[in-house]
Short mmCIF file of C-alpha atoms and ligand atoms in Angstrom, two decimals:
data_model
loop_
_atom_site.label_atom_id
_atom_site.label_comp_id
_atom_site.label_asym_id
_atom_site.label_seq_id
_atom_site.Cartn_x
_atom_site.Cartn_y
_atom_site.Cartn_z
CA MET A 12 15.60 12.74 13.44
CA ASP A 13 12.58 10.29 14.03
CA LYS A 14 10.03 12.35 12.36
CA LEU A 15 6.75 10.77 10.93
CA PHE A 16 4.01 12.76 9.52
CA LEU A 17 0.39 11.95 9.36
CA PRO A 18 -1.28 11.67 5.96
CA SER A 19 -2.64 15.17 5.75
CA HIS A 20 0.73 16.69 6.62
CA TYR A 21 2.41 15.54 3.46
CA LYS A 22 0.65 18.15 1.34
CA ALA A 23 3.18 20.83 2.25
CA GLU A 24 5.89 18.51 1.14
CA LEU A 25 4.67 17.63 -2.20
CA PRO A 26 6.29 19.33 -5.37
CA LEU A 27 3.12 20.49 -6.64
CA ILE A 28 1.68 23.77 -7.25
CA GLU A 29 -1.89 25.08 -7.67
CA ASN A 30 -1.13 28.16 -9.97
CA ALA A 31 1.66 30.17 -11.12
CA SER A 32 2.24 32.86 -13.63
CA LYS A 33 5.40 31.65 -15.86
CA LEU A 34 5.08 27.84 -16.25
CA ILE A 35 7.22 26.01 -18.74
CA PRO A 36 5.17 23.63 -20.78
CA ILE A 37 5.80 19.78 -20.91
CA PHE A 38 4.40 18.16 -23.85
CA ILE A 39 3.82 14.34 -23.75
CA THR A 40 3.40 13.24 -27.49
CA SER A 41 5.65 11.81 -30.21
CA LYS A 42 3.66 13.33 -33.00
CA ILE A 43 4.92 16.27 -34.62
CA GLU A 44 1.33 17.60 -35.51
CA ASP A 45 0.42 17.93 -31.82
CA LEU A 46 3.50 20.43 -31.42
CA VAL A 47 2.89 22.66 -34.68
CA GLY A 48 1.60 25.90 -33.45
CA PHE A 49 2.92 25.62 -29.98
CA LEU A 50 6.70 25.38 -30.85
CA SER A 51 8.90 27.63 -33.39
CA LYS A 52 10.20 26.15 -36.65
CA GLU A 53 13.63 25.98 -35.14
CA GLN A 54 12.52 24.24 -31.96
CA LEU A 55 10.72 21.68 -34.19
CA SER A 56 13.69 20.93 -36.37
CA PHE A 57 16.01 20.66 -33.27
CA ALA A 58 13.50 17.87 -31.72
CA SER A 59 13.50 16.34 -35.31
CA ASN A 60 17.39 16.59 -35.55
CA VAL A 61 17.94 14.91 -31.98
CA GLY A 62 15.60 12.03 -33.06
CA PHE A 63 12.74 12.77 -30.84
CA PHE A 64 10.04 12.01 -33.49
CA ASP A 65 11.38 8.69 -34.71
CA GLN A 66 14.93 7.79 -33.61
CA GLY A 67 14.08 6.76 -29.90
CA CYS A 68 15.05 9.88 -28.11
CA LYS A 69 12.51 10.20 -25.46
CA LYS A 70 13.34 13.61 -23.81
CA VAL A 71 14.08 16.97 -25.25
CA ILE A 72 14.82 20.16 -23.49
CA LEU A 73 14.10 23.16 -25.67
CA SER A 74 15.48 26.59 -25.05
CA ASP A 75 14.14 29.98 -26.29
CA TYR A 76 16.49 32.72 -28.05
CA GLN A 77 17.73 33.99 -24.78
CA GLY A 78 18.92 30.62 -23.95
CA MET A 79 16.24 29.75 -21.17
CA VAL A 80 14.42 26.51 -20.79
CA SER A 81 11.20 26.98 -22.74
CA ALA A 82 9.63 23.69 -23.26
CA ILE A 83 10.23 20.05 -22.54
CA LEU A 84 9.12 17.21 -24.78
CA LEU A 85 8.45 13.75 -23.62
CA SER A 86 7.67 10.79 -25.66
CA ASP A 87 4.21 9.12 -25.09
CA GLU A 88 5.70 5.82 -26.15
CA LYS A 89 4.28 2.87 -23.50
CA ASP A 90 7.49 2.48 -21.16
CA LEU A 91 7.96 1.38 -17.69
CA LEU A 92 5.17 2.41 -15.30
CA PHE A 93 5.72 5.91 -13.99
CA LYS A 94 8.78 6.46 -16.18
CA ASN A 95 7.68 9.77 -17.71
CA GLY A 96 6.55 11.33 -14.50
CA SER A 97 9.62 10.08 -12.58
CA GLU A 98 12.00 11.83 -15.45
CA LEU A 99 10.57 15.31 -14.37
CA THR A 100 12.52 15.42 -11.24
CA THR A 101 15.67 15.42 -13.32
CA LEU A 102 14.65 18.71 -15.14
CA PRO A 103 16.37 21.95 -14.56
CA PRO A 104 14.71 23.87 -11.58
CA GLY A 105 11.48 25.59 -12.43
CA GLU A 106 7.69 25.51 -12.63
CA TYR A 107 6.31 23.30 -15.18
CA TYR A 108 2.84 22.29 -16.53
CA ILE A 109 1.65 19.43 -18.61
CA ALA A 110 0.45 21.25 -21.96
CA GLY A 111 -1.99 19.90 -24.51
CA GLU A 112 -4.31 17.69 -24.52
CA VAL A 113 -3.63 14.74 -22.34
CA SER A 114 -5.87 12.00 -21.09
CA GLU A 115 -6.83 11.69 -17.32
CA ALA A 116 -4.84 8.35 -17.15
CA LEU A 117 -1.70 9.82 -18.71
CA ALA A 118 -1.94 12.93 -16.43
CA LEU A 119 -2.43 10.74 -13.45
CA GLU A 120 0.45 8.49 -14.01
CA THR A 121 2.80 11.57 -14.79
CA VAL A 122 1.67 13.23 -11.55
CA MET A 123 2.11 10.13 -9.47
CA GLY A 124 5.50 9.15 -11.28
CA PHE A 125 6.81 12.62 -10.39
CA CYS A 126 5.69 12.64 -6.69
CA PHE A 127 6.56 9.15 -6.11
CA GLN A 128 10.14 9.71 -7.65
CA TYR A 129 10.34 12.91 -5.61
CA TYR A 130 9.79 11.00 -2.26
CA SER A 131 12.73 10.25 -0.43
CA PHE A 132 13.12 8.76 3.11
CA ASP A 133 15.86 10.95 4.36
CA ASN A 134 15.00 11.03 8.00
CA TYR A 135 18.37 9.49 8.87
CA VAL A 136 20.56 10.96 6.54
CA SER A 137 22.37 14.22 6.89
CA LYS A 138 22.81 15.30 3.20
CA LYS A 139 18.98 15.62 1.89
CA ARG A 140 18.38 15.19 -1.83
CA LYS A 141 17.27 18.29 -3.40
CA CYS A 142 14.63 18.65 -6.14
CA GLU A 143 13.76 22.20 -7.26
CA VAL A 144 11.28 21.14 -9.95
CA LYS A 145 7.57 22.01 -9.30
CA LEU A 146 4.51 20.86 -11.25
CA CYS A 147 1.26 22.57 -11.70
CA PHE A 148 -1.47 20.33 -10.69
CA PRO A 149 -3.38 19.08 -13.93
CA LYS A 150 -6.77 20.75 -14.57
CA ASN A 151 -8.31 17.32 -15.48
CA LEU A 152 -7.64 15.58 -12.18
CA GLN A 153 -9.71 15.40 -9.24
CA LYS A 154 -7.69 17.35 -6.43
CA LEU A 155 -9.07 15.98 -3.32
CA LYS A 156 -8.65 12.19 -4.56
CA ILE A 157 -5.22 12.85 -5.97
CA TYR A 158 -3.79 14.45 -3.02
CA SER A 159 -5.13 11.89 -0.93
CA PHE A 160 -3.65 9.25 -3.08
CA LEU A 161 -0.38 11.03 -2.87
CA GLU A 162 -0.45 11.90 1.07
CA SER A 163 -1.36 8.22 1.77
CA GLU A 164 1.61 6.66 -0.32
CA PHE A 165 4.08 8.91 1.53
CA PHE A 166 2.64 8.19 4.85
CA VAL A 167 2.78 4.33 4.08
CA ARG A 168 6.21 4.37 2.79
CA ASP A 169 7.50 6.38 5.74
CA LEU A 170 5.90 3.86 8.05
CA ILE A 171 7.35 0.69 6.20
CA ASN A 172 10.87 2.56 5.85
CA SER A 173 10.92 3.49 9.64
CA PRO A 174 13.37 1.20 11.31
CA SER A 175 12.04 -1.30 13.89
CA ASN A 176 14.03 0.36 16.73
CA PHE A 177 11.82 3.32 15.90
CA LEU A 178 8.64 1.99 14.86
CA ASN A 179 8.03 -0.69 17.59
CA PRO A 180 4.56 -1.77 18.75
CA ASP A 181 4.52 1.07 21.29
CA MET A 182 5.46 3.68 18.80
CA PHE A 183 3.21 2.10 16.07
CA GLU A 184 0.23 2.47 18.55
CA ASN A 185 1.34 6.35 19.12
CA ILE A 186 1.29 6.87 15.61
CA ILE A 187 -2.12 5.40 14.96
CA SER A 188 -3.46 7.19 18.02
CA LEU A 189 -2.30 10.60 16.67
CA PHE A 190 -3.85 9.59 13.29
CA CYS A 191 -7.10 8.96 15.05
CA LYS A 192 -6.86 12.40 17.13
CA GLU A 193 -6.63 14.18 13.84
CA GLN A 194 -9.63 12.44 12.37
CA LYS A 195 -11.49 12.89 15.73
CA LEU A 196 -11.93 9.27 16.08
CA GLU A 197 -11.86 6.97 19.16
CA LEU A 198 -8.82 4.46 19.23
CA ASN A 199 -9.54 1.28 21.22
CA SER A 200 -6.37 -0.69 22.41
CA ILE A 201 -6.16 -3.95 24.10
CA VAL A 202 -2.43 -4.45 25.19
CA GLY A 203 -0.46 -7.38 26.60
CA ASN A 204 -2.16 -9.69 29.25
CA ASP A 205 -5.45 -7.86 28.23
CA LEU A 206 -5.30 -9.96 25.12
CA ILE A 207 -5.88 -12.91 27.23
CA VAL A 208 -8.67 -11.43 29.11
CA ASN A 209 -10.32 -10.49 25.98
CA ASN A 210 -9.77 -13.86 24.02
CA PHE A 211 -7.18 -12.95 21.52
CA PRO A 212 -4.70 -15.71 22.50
CA LEU A 213 -2.80 -16.07 19.13
CA ILE A 214 -1.85 -12.42 19.13
CA PHE A 215 -0.58 -12.66 22.60
CA GLU A 216 1.35 -16.01 21.97
CA VAL A 217 3.21 -14.51 18.96
CA GLY A 218 4.00 -11.23 20.56
CA LYS A 219 4.67 -12.12 24.08
CA ALA A 220 8.42 -12.67 23.87
CA SER A 221 9.18 -9.19 22.73
CA SER A 222 9.94 -6.29 25.26
CA TYR A 223 7.20 -4.37 23.65
CA ASN A 224 3.80 -5.74 24.42
CA PRO A 225 1.66 -7.28 21.59
CA ARG A 226 -1.87 -5.43 21.07
CA LEU A 227 -4.85 -5.18 19.09
CA LEU A 228 -6.08 -1.61 17.98
CA GLU A 229 -9.25 -0.60 16.54
CA PHE A 230 -11.08 2.39 15.46
CA SER A 231 -14.22 3.04 13.51
CA TRP A 232 -15.52 5.92 11.13
CA GLY A 233 -18.31 6.97 9.08
CA ASN A 234 -22.17 6.34 9.06
CA PRO A 235 -22.99 3.51 11.33
CA ASN A 236 -25.94 2.40 9.05
CA ALA A 237 -23.79 2.43 5.85
CA THR A 238 -22.25 -0.43 4.19
CA LYS A 239 -19.92 -2.14 6.73
CA VAL A 240 -16.36 -2.29 5.55
CA THR A 241 -13.67 -3.76 7.74
CA LEU A 242 -10.02 -3.49 7.10
CA VAL A 243 -7.56 -5.86 9.10
CA GLY A 244 -3.85 -5.42 8.62
CA LYS A 245 -0.79 -7.43 9.62
CA GLY A 246 1.20 -5.38 12.02
CA VAL A 247 4.38 -7.20 12.77
CA CYS A 248 6.97 -4.50 13.50
CA PHE A 249 9.81 -7.05 13.07
CA ASP A 250 9.69 -10.66 11.92
CA SER A 251 12.96 -12.41 13.13
CA GLY A 252 11.00 -15.76 12.39
CA GLY A 253 10.78 -16.67 16.04
CA LEU A 254 12.51 -19.77 17.03
CA ASN A 255 12.49 -20.80 13.33
CA ILE A 256 14.76 -18.07 12.83
CA LYS A 257 15.05 -16.39 9.51
CA PRO A 258 18.43 -16.57 7.68
CA GLY A 259 20.08 -13.32 7.62
CA SER A 260 19.30 -12.31 4.12
CA SER A 261 15.63 -12.81 4.59
CA MET A 262 15.51 -11.14 7.93
CA SER A 263 17.27 -7.98 6.66
CA ILE A 264 14.00 -6.21 5.34
CA MET A 265 11.65 -7.54 7.98
CA LYS A 266 11.01 -4.25 9.47
CA LYS A 267 8.69 -4.01 6.49
CA ASP A 268 6.41 -6.81 8.03
CA MET A 269 3.88 -4.05 9.21
CA GLY A 270 3.18 -3.46 5.50
CA GLY A 271 -0.31 -4.72 5.53
CA ALA A 272 -1.17 -2.41 8.55
CA ALA A 273 0.54 0.65 7.04
CA SER A 274 -1.36 -0.28 3.74
CA VAL A 275 -4.67 -0.45 5.54
CA LEU A 276 -4.01 2.76 7.28
CA GLY A 277 -3.41 4.42 3.80
CA LEU A 278 -6.67 2.90 2.47
CA ALA A 279 -8.51 4.31 5.55
CA SER A 280 -6.91 7.60 5.08
CA MET A 281 -8.30 7.65 1.46
CA ILE A 282 -11.72 6.39 2.44
CA ILE A 283 -11.96 8.97 5.18
CA SER A 284 -10.72 12.08 3.26
CA MET A 285 -13.02 11.14 0.29
CA HIS A 286 -15.93 10.71 2.50
CA LEU A 287 -17.15 7.36 1.16
CA ASN A 288 -20.49 6.37 2.29
CA VAL A 289 -19.27 3.47 4.39
CA ARG A 290 -19.09 2.43 8.02
CA LEU A 291 -15.33 1.74 8.18
CA ARG A 292 -13.58 -0.21 10.87
CA VAL A 293 -9.95 -0.95 11.14
CA ILE A 294 -8.56 -3.58 13.15
CA ILE A 295 -4.61 -3.90 13.52
CA PRO A 296 -2.95 -6.63 15.49
CA ILE A 297 0.40 -5.31 16.37
CA VAL A 298 3.29 -7.57 17.60
CA GLU A 299 7.24 -8.11 17.25
CA ASN A 300 8.02 -11.72 16.37
CA SER A 301 11.02 -12.05 18.75
CA ILE A 302 13.36 -14.64 20.48
CA ALA A 303 13.35 -15.17 24.12
CA GLY A 304 12.96 -17.67 26.71
CA ASN A 305 9.37 -17.50 26.54
CA SER A 306 8.83 -17.62 22.76
CA PHE A 307 6.04 -19.59 21.40
CA ARG A 308 7.63 -22.90 20.03
CA PRO A 309 7.48 -25.26 16.90
CA GLY A 310 4.97 -27.91 18.16
CA ASP A 311 3.07 -25.85 20.42
CA ILE A 312 -0.73 -26.27 20.16
CA LEU A 313 -2.52 -22.86 20.71
CA LYS A 314 -6.35 -22.19 20.99
CA SER A 315 -7.62 -19.50 18.82
CA ARG A 316 -10.25 -16.73 19.55
CA LYS A 317 -12.61 -18.99 17.51
CA GLY A 318 -11.97 -22.01 19.86
CA SER A 319 -10.30 -24.20 17.15
CA THR A 320 -6.59 -25.29 18.11
CA VAL A 321 -3.65 -24.47 15.98
CA GLU A 322 -0.42 -26.57 15.89
CA VAL A 323 2.53 -24.33 15.43
CA ASN A 324 4.54 -26.03 12.60
CA ASN A 325 6.82 -22.92 12.08
CA THR A 326 6.90 -19.73 14.21
CA ASP A 327 7.75 -17.82 10.98
CA ALA A 328 4.27 -18.33 10.01
CA GLU A 329 3.26 -15.75 12.57
CA GLY A 330 1.10 -13.44 10.48
CA ARG A 331 -1.61 -15.76 9.84
CA LEU A 332 -1.82 -16.47 13.65
CA ILE A 333 -2.41 -12.84 14.65
CA LEU A 334 -4.63 -12.29 11.58
CA ALA A 335 -6.85 -15.45 12.63
CA ASP A 336 -7.82 -13.91 15.86
CA ALA A 337 -8.19 -10.37 14.41
CA LEU A 338 -10.31 -11.56 11.38
CA ASN A 339 -12.50 -13.75 13.67
CA TYR A 340 -13.29 -10.79 15.81
CA ALA A 341 -13.94 -8.56 12.78
CA ASP A 342 -16.07 -11.30 11.39
CA GLU A 343 -18.40 -11.51 14.33
CA GLU A 344 -20.44 -8.56 13.33
CA SER A 345 -20.87 -9.98 9.83
CA PRO A 346 -19.48 -6.94 7.88
CA ASP A 347 -20.37 -6.59 4.20
CA LEU A 348 -16.66 -6.48 3.08
CA LEU A 349 -13.98 -7.75 5.25
CA ILE A 350 -10.36 -6.98 3.98
CA SER A 351 -7.14 -8.27 5.10
CA MET A 352 -3.91 -6.90 4.03
CA ALA A 353 -0.54 -8.57 4.91
CA THR A 354 3.03 -9.36 3.94
CA LEU A 355 2.02 -12.87 4.59
CA THR A 356 4.06 -15.31 2.45
CA GLY A 357 7.32 -15.46 0.41
CA SER A 358 5.50 -17.65 -1.73
CA ALA A 359 3.41 -14.70 -3.27
CA ARG A 360 6.64 -13.22 -4.59
CA VAL A 361 7.58 -16.55 -6.18
CA ALA A 362 4.05 -16.64 -7.87
CA LEU A 363 3.82 -12.96 -9.07
CA GLY A 364 7.12 -11.17 -8.16
CA PRO A 365 7.19 -8.14 -6.05
CA GLU A 366 5.10 -5.71 -8.25
CA ILE A 367 1.92 -7.72 -8.66
CA VAL A 368 -0.31 -8.07 -5.63
CA PRO A 369 -2.01 -11.62 -5.53
CA PHE A 370 -5.62 -11.27 -3.98
CA TYR A 371 -8.14 -13.64 -3.22
CA THR A 372 -11.91 -12.89 -3.01
CA THR A 373 -15.04 -14.72 -2.37
CA SER A 374 -17.01 -12.31 -4.67
CA LYS A 375 -16.67 -12.36 -8.46
CA MET A 376 -18.22 -8.87 -8.67
CA PHE A 377 -15.60 -7.46 -6.19
CA SER A 378 -12.81 -9.21 -8.01
CA ASP A 379 -14.01 -7.33 -11.32
CA PHE A 380 -13.86 -3.91 -9.54
CA LEU A 381 -10.60 -4.76 -7.94
CA ILE A 382 -8.85 -5.44 -11.62
CA LYS A 383 -10.50 -2.25 -13.09
CA GLY A 384 -9.60 -0.21 -9.91
CA GLY A 385 -5.89 -1.50 -10.18
CA GLU A 386 -5.75 -0.43 -13.68
CA ASP A 387 -7.20 2.99 -13.26
CA SER A 388 -4.98 3.71 -10.44
CA PHE A 389 -1.78 2.13 -11.51
CA ASP A 390 -1.69 -0.40 -8.76
CA PRO A 391 -1.13 -3.83 -10.19
CA LEU A 392 -2.94 -7.17 -8.99
CA TRP A 393 -4.00 -10.28 -9.78
CA GLN A 394 -6.56 -12.84 -8.56
CA MET A 395 -5.45 -16.00 -7.03
CA PRO A 396 -7.79 -18.95 -6.03
CA PHE A 397 -9.17 -20.15 -2.75
CA TYR A 398 -8.79 -23.51 -3.69
CA GLU A 399 -9.89 -25.48 -1.28
CA PRO A 400 -8.55 -28.93 -2.04
CA TYR A 401 -5.12 -27.56 -1.20
CA GLU A 402 -6.19 -27.54 2.53
CA ARG A 403 -4.79 -30.99 2.64
CA LEU A 404 -1.40 -29.49 2.17
CA ILE A 405 -1.82 -28.13 5.63
CA GLU A 406 -3.00 -31.07 7.68
CA PRO A 407 -2.26 -30.89 11.26
CA ASN A 408 -0.77 -33.75 13.21
CA PHE A 409 -2.32 -33.22 16.67
CA ALA A 410 -4.93 -30.14 16.32
CA ASP A 411 -7.69 -28.78 14.30
CA LEU A 412 -5.33 -26.53 12.21
CA ASP A 413 -1.71 -26.44 11.21
CA ASN A 414 -0.13 -22.87 10.70
CA ALA A 415 2.26 -23.87 7.90
CA PRO A 416 2.40 -26.35 5.06
CA ALA A 417 4.98 -29.10 5.39
CA THR A 418 5.86 -28.75 1.68
CA GLY A 419 6.74 -25.37 0.19
CA MET A 420 3.89 -25.82 -2.47
CA ALA A 421 1.15 -23.10 -2.85
CA GLY A 422 2.31 -21.10 0.24
CA SER A 423 0.40 -18.11 -0.46
CA ILE A 424 -2.87 -20.01 -1.44
CA THR A 425 -2.56 -22.12 1.87
CA ALA A 426 -2.07 -19.10 3.92
CA ALA A 427 -5.18 -17.56 2.50
CA LEU A 428 -7.12 -20.63 3.09
CA PHE A 429 -6.02 -20.63 6.55
CA LEU A 430 -7.23 -17.08 7.05
CA LYS A 431 -10.59 -17.82 5.35
CA LYS A 432 -11.34 -20.24 7.96
CA PHE A 433 -11.66 -17.64 10.47
CA THR A 434 -14.25 -15.60 8.37
CA GLU A 435 -17.51 -17.21 8.11
CA ASN A 436 -20.07 -14.43 8.44
CA ALA A 437 -18.53 -11.65 6.24
CA LYS A 438 -20.59 -11.33 3.08
CA ILE A 439 -17.36 -10.86 1.02
CA PHE A 440 -13.96 -11.72 2.33
CA SER A 441 -10.93 -10.51 0.38
CA HIS A 442 -7.10 -11.08 1.28
CA PHE A 443 -4.19 -9.21 -0.21
CA ASP A 444 -0.65 -10.82 0.04
CA ILE A 445 1.44 -7.71 -0.52
CA TYR A 446 5.14 -7.14 -0.56
CA GLY A 447 5.17 -3.73 0.34
CA TRP A 448 8.69 -3.04 -0.83
CA SER A 449 10.87 -2.37 -3.77
CA LEU A 450 13.99 -4.48 -3.75
CA ILE A 451 15.65 -2.52 -6.58
CA ALA A 452 15.04 1.10 -7.76
CA LYS A 453 12.38 1.55 -10.60
CA PRO A 454 10.70 4.86 -11.76
CA GLY A 455 8.88 6.20 -8.94
CA ARG A 456 9.79 3.57 -6.55
CA GLN A 457 13.27 3.77 -4.81
CA ILE A 458 14.47 0.97 -2.90
CA GLY A 459 12.08 0.67 0.16
CA GLY A 460 8.61 0.67 1.38
CA LEU A 461 5.50 0.84 -1.05
CA MET A 462 1.91 1.04 -0.67
CA GLN A 463 0.41 -1.80 -2.48
CA GLY A 464 -3.10 -2.79 -3.15
CA SER A 465 -4.72 0.10 -1.38
CA ARG A 466 -5.46 2.31 -4.35
CA ALA A 467 -7.02 -0.60 -6.21
CA ILE A 468 -9.30 -1.50 -3.19
CA PHE A 469 -10.36 2.20 -2.77
CA GLU A 470 -11.41 2.58 -6.43
CA ALA A 471 -13.02 -0.88 -6.20
CA ILE A 472 -15.15 0.21 -3.12
CA ASN A 473 -15.88 3.57 -4.53
CA GLN A 474 -17.06 2.26 -8.04
CA MET A 475 -19.07 -0.61 -6.34
CA LEU A 476 -20.92 1.96 -4.16
CA LEU A 477 -21.53 4.23 -7.28
CA LYS A 478 -22.80 1.34 -9.25
CA HIS A 479 -24.72 -0.79 -6.63
CA LYS A 480 -25.32 1.40 -3.61
CA ASN A 481 -24.59 -1.54 -1.36
CA PHE A 482 -22.73 -4.79 -1.72
N1 BES B 30 6.68 -12.04 6.80
C1 BES B 30 7.02 -13.33 6.24
C2 BES B 30 6.74 -13.38 4.66
C3 BES B 30 7.46 -12.64 3.87
C4 BES B 30 8.69 -13.04 3.60
C5 BES B 30 6.88 -11.59 3.01
C6 BES B 30 9.49 -12.33 2.71
C7 BES B 30 7.85 -10.79 2.27
C8 BES B 30 9.04 -11.24 2.04
C9 BES B 30 6.17 -14.22 6.82
O1 BES B 30 5.88 -14.30 8.09
C10 BES B 30 6.78 -15.74 6.74
O2 BES B 30 7.91 -15.82 7.23
N2 BES B 30 6.07 -16.55 6.18
C11 BES B 30 6.76 -17.75 5.72
C12 BES B 30 5.75 -18.89 5.96
C13 BES B 30 6.23 -20.15 6.03
C14 BES B 30 6.99 -20.62 7.13
C15 BES B 30 4.91 -21.36 5.91
C16 BES B 30 7.25 -17.81 4.29
O3 BES B 30 6.49 -17.31 3.55
O4 BES B 30 8.39 -18.43 4.07
ZN1 ZN B 31 7.40 -14.73 9.60
ZN1 ZN B 32 5.78 -12.18 8.79
#
């Protein structure tokens, strides 16, 4: 019941085929000229009669003279993201291919939409959904890259969707350890009291009330002399809010609070399988923000790894505390690019809604690559400012820093500013305040976990390396 694959294992599950002899064509166009020569006169007039060319009919299933499905017509009108691809899962069982001249972008969006719609988190349901549609992998797409995109997305969704009674901190470590074994990487883990010994006091404090030990995991990959890219992901396996307990309605989806860690793993998996020329380092603080007699309390003053003290204004602002120690640790070796991904604030959703990821970066050049990378890989994001004057919104009373603003204003920005204080040496620091979840079903995105930001970052790093060799 509790099954979770590693990224590479999802290949076998994908509804894609490489070659087949008898494939049904899918035409994605609304222009009759594109279809003349491919369809019979009768088929063309049928499509016209049902209003495909000018009356808003967006999908037509055509038959041959024997009554068998012989072609599919899909409108190329701009619609919701992944709409066309997701439609393919509802086609009659069969093997299909995208016919005609289709741009790389349209082919990619269609394949992603189809596979994402096909995804289902059915580990815990007895009645599995069935989809007997297979799509031939389009010739104009890069196989390695797209499979890696899809496998990472499935892996990340499974991780986020897994309930916290399965994906507790012990289990999360086990899964990351399997991931490392498969990649022949060494996983370093600092658990429980050893966090104190090794000077990670904030991670320890946040996670100490759980019956599962808090921990810090770390692995590295790649060419030690190449550009140093370090990823840090928030791994809160469940966020109850701590003593500042969340109301039931906000707590109900808090199994997703390890979405940053999951997205970092998805990104790492893409970087590794695409052999980017970087020295990759992944650092994941993992805790459960629980309530017990030994929970950290509002008003507590904690010492961070860096030495600065933090007053706990709100135990529900736990993410920035564990990330502070993890980022500070990552920053000590002065990486070229330091990235944090976290389901950090509710305010990020107020600002941009659940679908667009707000990101912060100290580099104009990297932000340009990110925007372009997001567009190219259908992973929408938007830049937000590290606006220093807002630091006064998080003025502490009795310590060097305060973990939560007293007012509800600019919550995502003040959280990002808090993190930035722990990253002095990194050449570029970028932070992604992701949601990692779809609250309502949309094309290719059923209710539940989502990988956000990772493809955009992958594309940005890849393009930056191609254009500038170094950062
Ligand atoms: N994990 C939450 C943020 C969150 C909430 C992400 C809902 C996505 C959806 C985080 O730990 C949190 O509770 N943040 C607080 C901070 C506040 C107390 C300063 C928030 O955003 O309300
Ligand atoms: Zn919280
Ligand atoms: Zn949280």
